[in-house]
PDB file of C-alpha atoms in Angstrom:
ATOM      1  CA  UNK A   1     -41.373 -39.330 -46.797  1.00  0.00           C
ATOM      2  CA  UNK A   2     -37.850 -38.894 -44.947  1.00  0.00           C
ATOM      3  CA  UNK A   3     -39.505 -37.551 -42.321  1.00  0.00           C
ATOM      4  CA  UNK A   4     -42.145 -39.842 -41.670  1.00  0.00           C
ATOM      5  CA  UNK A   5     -38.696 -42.467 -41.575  1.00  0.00           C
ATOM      6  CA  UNK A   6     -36.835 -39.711 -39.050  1.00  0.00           C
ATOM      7  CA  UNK A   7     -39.947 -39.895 -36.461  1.00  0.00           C
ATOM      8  CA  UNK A   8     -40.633 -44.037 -36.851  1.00  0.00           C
ATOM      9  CA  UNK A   9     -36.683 -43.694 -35.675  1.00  0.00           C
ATOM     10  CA  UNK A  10     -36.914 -41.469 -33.194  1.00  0.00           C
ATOM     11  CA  UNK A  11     -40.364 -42.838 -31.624  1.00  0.00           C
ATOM     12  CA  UNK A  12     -38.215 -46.799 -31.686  1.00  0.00           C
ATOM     13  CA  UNK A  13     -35.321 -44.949 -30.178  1.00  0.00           C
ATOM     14  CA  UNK A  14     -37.990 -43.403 -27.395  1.00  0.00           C
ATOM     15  CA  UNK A  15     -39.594 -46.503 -26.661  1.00  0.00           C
ATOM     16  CA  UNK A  16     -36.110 -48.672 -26.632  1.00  0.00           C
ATOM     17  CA  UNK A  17     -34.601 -46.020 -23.915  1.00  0.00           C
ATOM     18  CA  UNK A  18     -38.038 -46.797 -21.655  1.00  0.00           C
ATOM     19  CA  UNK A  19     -37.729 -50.401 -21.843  1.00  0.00           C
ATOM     20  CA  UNK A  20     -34.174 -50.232 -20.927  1.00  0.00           C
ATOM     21  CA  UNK A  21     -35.194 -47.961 -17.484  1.00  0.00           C
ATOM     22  CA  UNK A  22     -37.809 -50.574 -16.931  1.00  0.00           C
ATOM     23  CA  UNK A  23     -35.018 -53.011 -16.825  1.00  0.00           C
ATOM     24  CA  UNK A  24     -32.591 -50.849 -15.088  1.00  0.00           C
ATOM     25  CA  UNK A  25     -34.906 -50.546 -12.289  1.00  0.00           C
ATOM     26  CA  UNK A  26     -35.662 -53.969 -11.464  1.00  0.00           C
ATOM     27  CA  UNK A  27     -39.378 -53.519 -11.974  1.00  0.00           C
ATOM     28  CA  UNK A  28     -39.466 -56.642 -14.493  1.00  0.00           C
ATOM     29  CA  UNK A  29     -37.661 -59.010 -11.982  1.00  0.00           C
ATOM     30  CA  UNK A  30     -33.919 -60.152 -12.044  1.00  0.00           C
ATOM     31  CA  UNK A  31     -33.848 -62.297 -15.000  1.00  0.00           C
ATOM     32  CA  UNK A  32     -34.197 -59.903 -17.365  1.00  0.00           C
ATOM     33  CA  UNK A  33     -31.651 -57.531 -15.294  1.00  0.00           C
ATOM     34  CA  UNK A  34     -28.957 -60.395 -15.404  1.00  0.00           C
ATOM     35  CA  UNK A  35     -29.363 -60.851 -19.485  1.00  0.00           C
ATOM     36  CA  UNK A  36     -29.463 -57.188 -19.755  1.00  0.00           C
ATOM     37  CA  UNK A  37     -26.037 -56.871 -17.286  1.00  0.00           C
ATOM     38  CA  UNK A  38     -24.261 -60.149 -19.760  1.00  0.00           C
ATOM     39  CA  UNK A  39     -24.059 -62.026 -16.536  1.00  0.00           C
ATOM     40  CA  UNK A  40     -25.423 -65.494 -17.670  1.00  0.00           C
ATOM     41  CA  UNK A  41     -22.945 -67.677 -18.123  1.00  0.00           C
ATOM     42  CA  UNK A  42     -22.146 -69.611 -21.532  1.00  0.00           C
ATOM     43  CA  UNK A  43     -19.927 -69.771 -24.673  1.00  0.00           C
ATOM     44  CA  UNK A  44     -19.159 -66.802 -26.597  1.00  0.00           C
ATOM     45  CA  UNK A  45     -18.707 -67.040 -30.638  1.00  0.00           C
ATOM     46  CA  UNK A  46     -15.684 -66.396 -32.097  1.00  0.00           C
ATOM     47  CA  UNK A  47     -14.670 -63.289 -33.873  1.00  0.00           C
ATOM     48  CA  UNK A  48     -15.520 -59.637 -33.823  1.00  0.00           C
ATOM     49  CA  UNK A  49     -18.348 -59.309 -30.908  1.00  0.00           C
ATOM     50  CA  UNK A  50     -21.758 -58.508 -32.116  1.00  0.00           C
ATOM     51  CA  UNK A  51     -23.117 -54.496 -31.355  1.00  0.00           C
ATOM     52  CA  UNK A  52     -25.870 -55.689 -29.127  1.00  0.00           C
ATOM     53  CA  UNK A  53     -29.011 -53.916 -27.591  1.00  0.00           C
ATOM     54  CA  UNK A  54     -27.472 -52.279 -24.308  1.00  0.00           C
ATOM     55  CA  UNK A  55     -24.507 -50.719 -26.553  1.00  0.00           C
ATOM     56  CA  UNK A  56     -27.833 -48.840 -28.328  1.00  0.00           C
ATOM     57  CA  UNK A  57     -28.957 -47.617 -24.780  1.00  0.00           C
ATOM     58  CA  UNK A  58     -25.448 -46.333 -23.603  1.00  0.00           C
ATOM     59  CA  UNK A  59     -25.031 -44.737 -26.873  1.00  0.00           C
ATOM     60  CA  UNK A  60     -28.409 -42.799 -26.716  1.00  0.00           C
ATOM     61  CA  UNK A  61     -27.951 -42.137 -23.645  1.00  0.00           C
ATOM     62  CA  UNK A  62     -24.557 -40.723 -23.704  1.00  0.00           C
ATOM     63  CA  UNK A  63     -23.395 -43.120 -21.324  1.00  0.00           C
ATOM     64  CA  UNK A  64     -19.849 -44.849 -21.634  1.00  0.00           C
ATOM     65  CA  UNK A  65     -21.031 -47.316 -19.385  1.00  0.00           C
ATOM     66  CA  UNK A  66     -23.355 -50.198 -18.223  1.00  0.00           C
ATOM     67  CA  UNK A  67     -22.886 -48.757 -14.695  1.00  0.00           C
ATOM     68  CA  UNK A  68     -23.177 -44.994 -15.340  1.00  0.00           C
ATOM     69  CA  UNK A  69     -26.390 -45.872 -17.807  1.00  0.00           C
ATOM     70  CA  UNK A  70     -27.956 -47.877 -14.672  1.00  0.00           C
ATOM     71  CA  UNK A  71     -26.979 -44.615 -12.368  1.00  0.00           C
ATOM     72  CA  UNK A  72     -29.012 -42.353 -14.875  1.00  0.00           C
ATOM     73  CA  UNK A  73     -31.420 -44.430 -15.158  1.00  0.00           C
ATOM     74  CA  UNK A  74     -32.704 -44.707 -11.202  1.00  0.00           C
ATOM     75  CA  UNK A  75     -32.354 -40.740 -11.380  1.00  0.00           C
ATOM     76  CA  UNK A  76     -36.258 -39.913 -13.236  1.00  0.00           C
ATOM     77  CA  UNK A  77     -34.906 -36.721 -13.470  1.00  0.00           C
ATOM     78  CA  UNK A  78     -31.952 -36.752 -14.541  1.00  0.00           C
ATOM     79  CA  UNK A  79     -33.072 -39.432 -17.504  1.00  0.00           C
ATOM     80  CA  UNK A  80     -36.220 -37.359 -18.769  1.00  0.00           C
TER      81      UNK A  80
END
């Protein structure tokens, strides 16, 4: 049963790193790039900030950031 668990991971984990290069790439228009980036403006909460979806990508990635993610990312070869 812990392995059915282990590939339902690692098939979310598969299909969350080829959304992200959608993103990356532009090919879903700029909106989504700009959320993606944190460059809409607005209020932030107070307190500890949540771990949100990019920090997931950089982090599976092995990227330590937004920019070198985004670099990887418009290399196909290098992010296969």
């Amino acid at each position: 049963m812990a392995d059915v668990g282990e590939r339902l991971v690692q098939q979310l984990m598969k299909r969350k790193l080829r959304y992200a290069v959608h993103i990356m790439r532009g090919s879903s228009g700029p909106l989504l790039q700009l959320s993606l980036e944190g460059k809409i403006k607005g209020k932030r909460g107070q307190g500890r900030p949540r771990r949100n979806w990019m920090d997931d990508v950089k982090e599976w990635s092995g990227s330590t950031s937004y920019g070198d993610t985004k670099r990887k990312a418009e290399n196909r070869e290098e992010w296969s």
